[in-house]
Amino acid sequence: LVDLLENGTPRGKKDAATALFNLCIYHGNKGRAVRAGIVTALVKMLSDSTRHRMVDEALTILSVLANNQDAKSAIVKANTLPALIGILQTDQTRNRENAAAILLSLCKRDTEKLITIGRLGAVVPLMDLSKNGTERGKRKAISLLELLRKACQ
């Protein structure tokens, strides 16, 4: 499925993303998906402009994976923080919310990562999301902003 996600036809990629999302909902499959290389494939989808139609799917799957320790490590190791900050700065509400949710999972107990996302420019788009997002987006943004405030004191 990970190979299909990376190399399949547009329809094959969508189907693989749907199947992987459903598999990753079950906690026991998250580690398997990480070992199969899903994080690398999803990060490529975030940064590859030719795959722009798959950003929503990539973020949705990453948000499901981000509460798994192996996935967190793989997401950070793949240098995903700048891409997630970039997505916060777009006008795609759902993508912004998922980026904030992923960042919150990655940074919740990590002052160094919080300082990094602050330096990468997360504060202004998070403030905007906290005012103009959906209830879920507002909650994630407010939580991240509060953690950032505490980390920078």
XYZ file of C-alpha atoms in Angstrom:
153
model
C 0.000 0.000 0.000
C 2.841 2.420 0.778
C 4.372 1.689 -2.634
C 1.005 2.318 -4.286
C 0.713 5.579 -2.337
C 4.066 6.709 -3.719
C 4.019 5.281 -7.227
C 0.453 4.472 -8.190
C -1.950 6.168 -10.531
C -3.871 9.115 -9.080
C -6.817 6.799 -8.343
C -4.491 4.151 -6.890
C -2.895 6.749 -4.615
C -6.300 7.901 -3.349
C -7.381 4.310 -2.703
C -4.086 3.518 -0.944
C -4.446 6.636 1.220
C -7.975 5.628 2.216
C -6.915 2.078 3.058
C -3.858 3.253 5.009
C -5.924 5.782 6.946
C -8.411 3.084 7.942
C -5.612 0.684 8.916
C -3.794 3.348 10.941
C -6.831 4.131 13.045
C -6.065 0.891 14.891
C -3.142 1.622 17.218
C -1.494 -1.748 16.565
C -1.064 -0.916 12.874
C 0.662 2.440 13.370
C 4.083 0.955 14.096
C 3.736 -1.415 11.134
C 2.890 1.488 8.851
C 5.900 3.464 10.098
C 8.192 0.478 9.519
C 6.748 0.151 6.005
C 7.878 3.718 5.240
C 4.565 5.539 5.350
C 5.980 8.681 6.977
C 8.556 9.192 4.228
C 5.854 8.763 1.582
C 3.501 11.194 3.329
C 6.199 13.829 3.843
C 7.059 13.648 0.133
C 3.398 14.293 -0.594
C 3.486 17.433 1.561
C 6.476 18.913 -0.220
C 5.968 17.703 -3.800
C 4.020 20.335 -5.728
C 3.021 17.759 -8.369
C 1.137 15.866 -5.650
C -0.683 18.929 -4.301
C -4.026 17.192 -4.513
C -2.857 14.633 -1.951
C -1.808 17.085 0.782
C -5.174 16.720 2.524
C -4.855 12.931 2.597
C -1.233 13.071 3.765
C -2.087 15.430 6.623
C -5.088 13.375 7.671
C -2.994 10.207 7.916
C -0.138 12.025 9.664
C -2.601 13.414 12.221
C -3.739 9.865 13.018
C -0.132 8.646 13.273
C 1.207 11.581 15.292
C 0.191 10.155 18.659
C 2.419 7.098 18.121
C 5.986 7.458 19.430
C 7.614 5.696 16.453
C 5.636 7.883 14.071
C 6.523 11.048 16.007
C 10.204 10.204 15.748
C 9.914 9.473 12.026
C 7.933 12.673 11.372
C 10.512 14.827 13.164
C 13.443 12.959 11.596
C 11.957 13.686 8.156
C 12.271 17.433 8.912
C 8.536 17.968 8.593
C 8.207 20.982 10.901
C 8.898 23.623 8.193
C 6.351 22.026 5.845
C 3.730 21.968 8.598
C 4.369 25.641 9.395
C 4.001 26.404 5.682
C 0.645 24.641 5.636
C -0.495 26.710 8.635
C 0.042 29.773 6.446
C -2.310 28.594 3.665
C -6.016 29.273 3.303
C -7.032 25.597 3.460
C -8.898 25.355 6.782
C -8.890 21.572 7.136
C -5.206 21.344 6.244
C -4.364 24.114 8.708
C -6.257 22.289 11.452
C -4.514 19.003 10.724
C -1.119 20.730 10.645
C -1.872 22.303 14.039
C -3.011 18.939 15.428
C 0.186 17.255 14.224
C 2.357 20.047 15.628
C 0.553 19.817 18.961
C 1.199 16.068 19.132
C 4.856 16.512 18.192
C 5.574 19.439 20.506
C 3.350 18.805 23.530
C 6.163 17.727 25.860
C 9.150 19.035 23.932
C 10.311 22.574 24.681
C 13.016 22.418 22.003
C 10.483 21.644 19.266
C 8.181 24.371 20.571
C 10.975 26.930 20.336
C 11.794 25.645 16.843
C 8.243 26.091 15.559
C 8.151 29.547 17.123
C 11.303 30.475 15.229
C 9.859 29.005 12.032
C 6.958 31.458 12.187
C 4.125 29.451 13.733
C 2.781 32.167 16.042
C 0.997 34.445 13.537
C -0.811 31.666 11.626
C -1.724 29.959 14.910
C -3.182 33.240 16.198
C -5.222 33.509 13.006
C -6.408 29.905 13.320
C -7.323 30.485 16.981
C -9.649 33.295 15.879
C -10.901 32.144 12.476
C -10.773 28.352 12.508
C -13.397 25.791 13.354
C -13.839 24.826 16.995
C -11.327 21.990 16.576
C -8.834 24.282 14.864
C -9.267 26.941 17.530
C -8.661 24.410 20.332
C -5.485 23.068 18.717
C -4.147 26.540 17.949
C -4.893 27.882 21.437
C -3.234 24.855 23.044
C -0.128 25.292 20.904
C 0.028 29.026 21.562
C -0.209 28.410 25.305
C 2.604 25.841 25.130
C 4.693 28.264 23.055
C 4.121 31.029 25.588
C 5.260 28.788 28.447
C 8.280 27.524 26.489
C 9.479 31.034 25.712
C 9.277 32.335 29.300
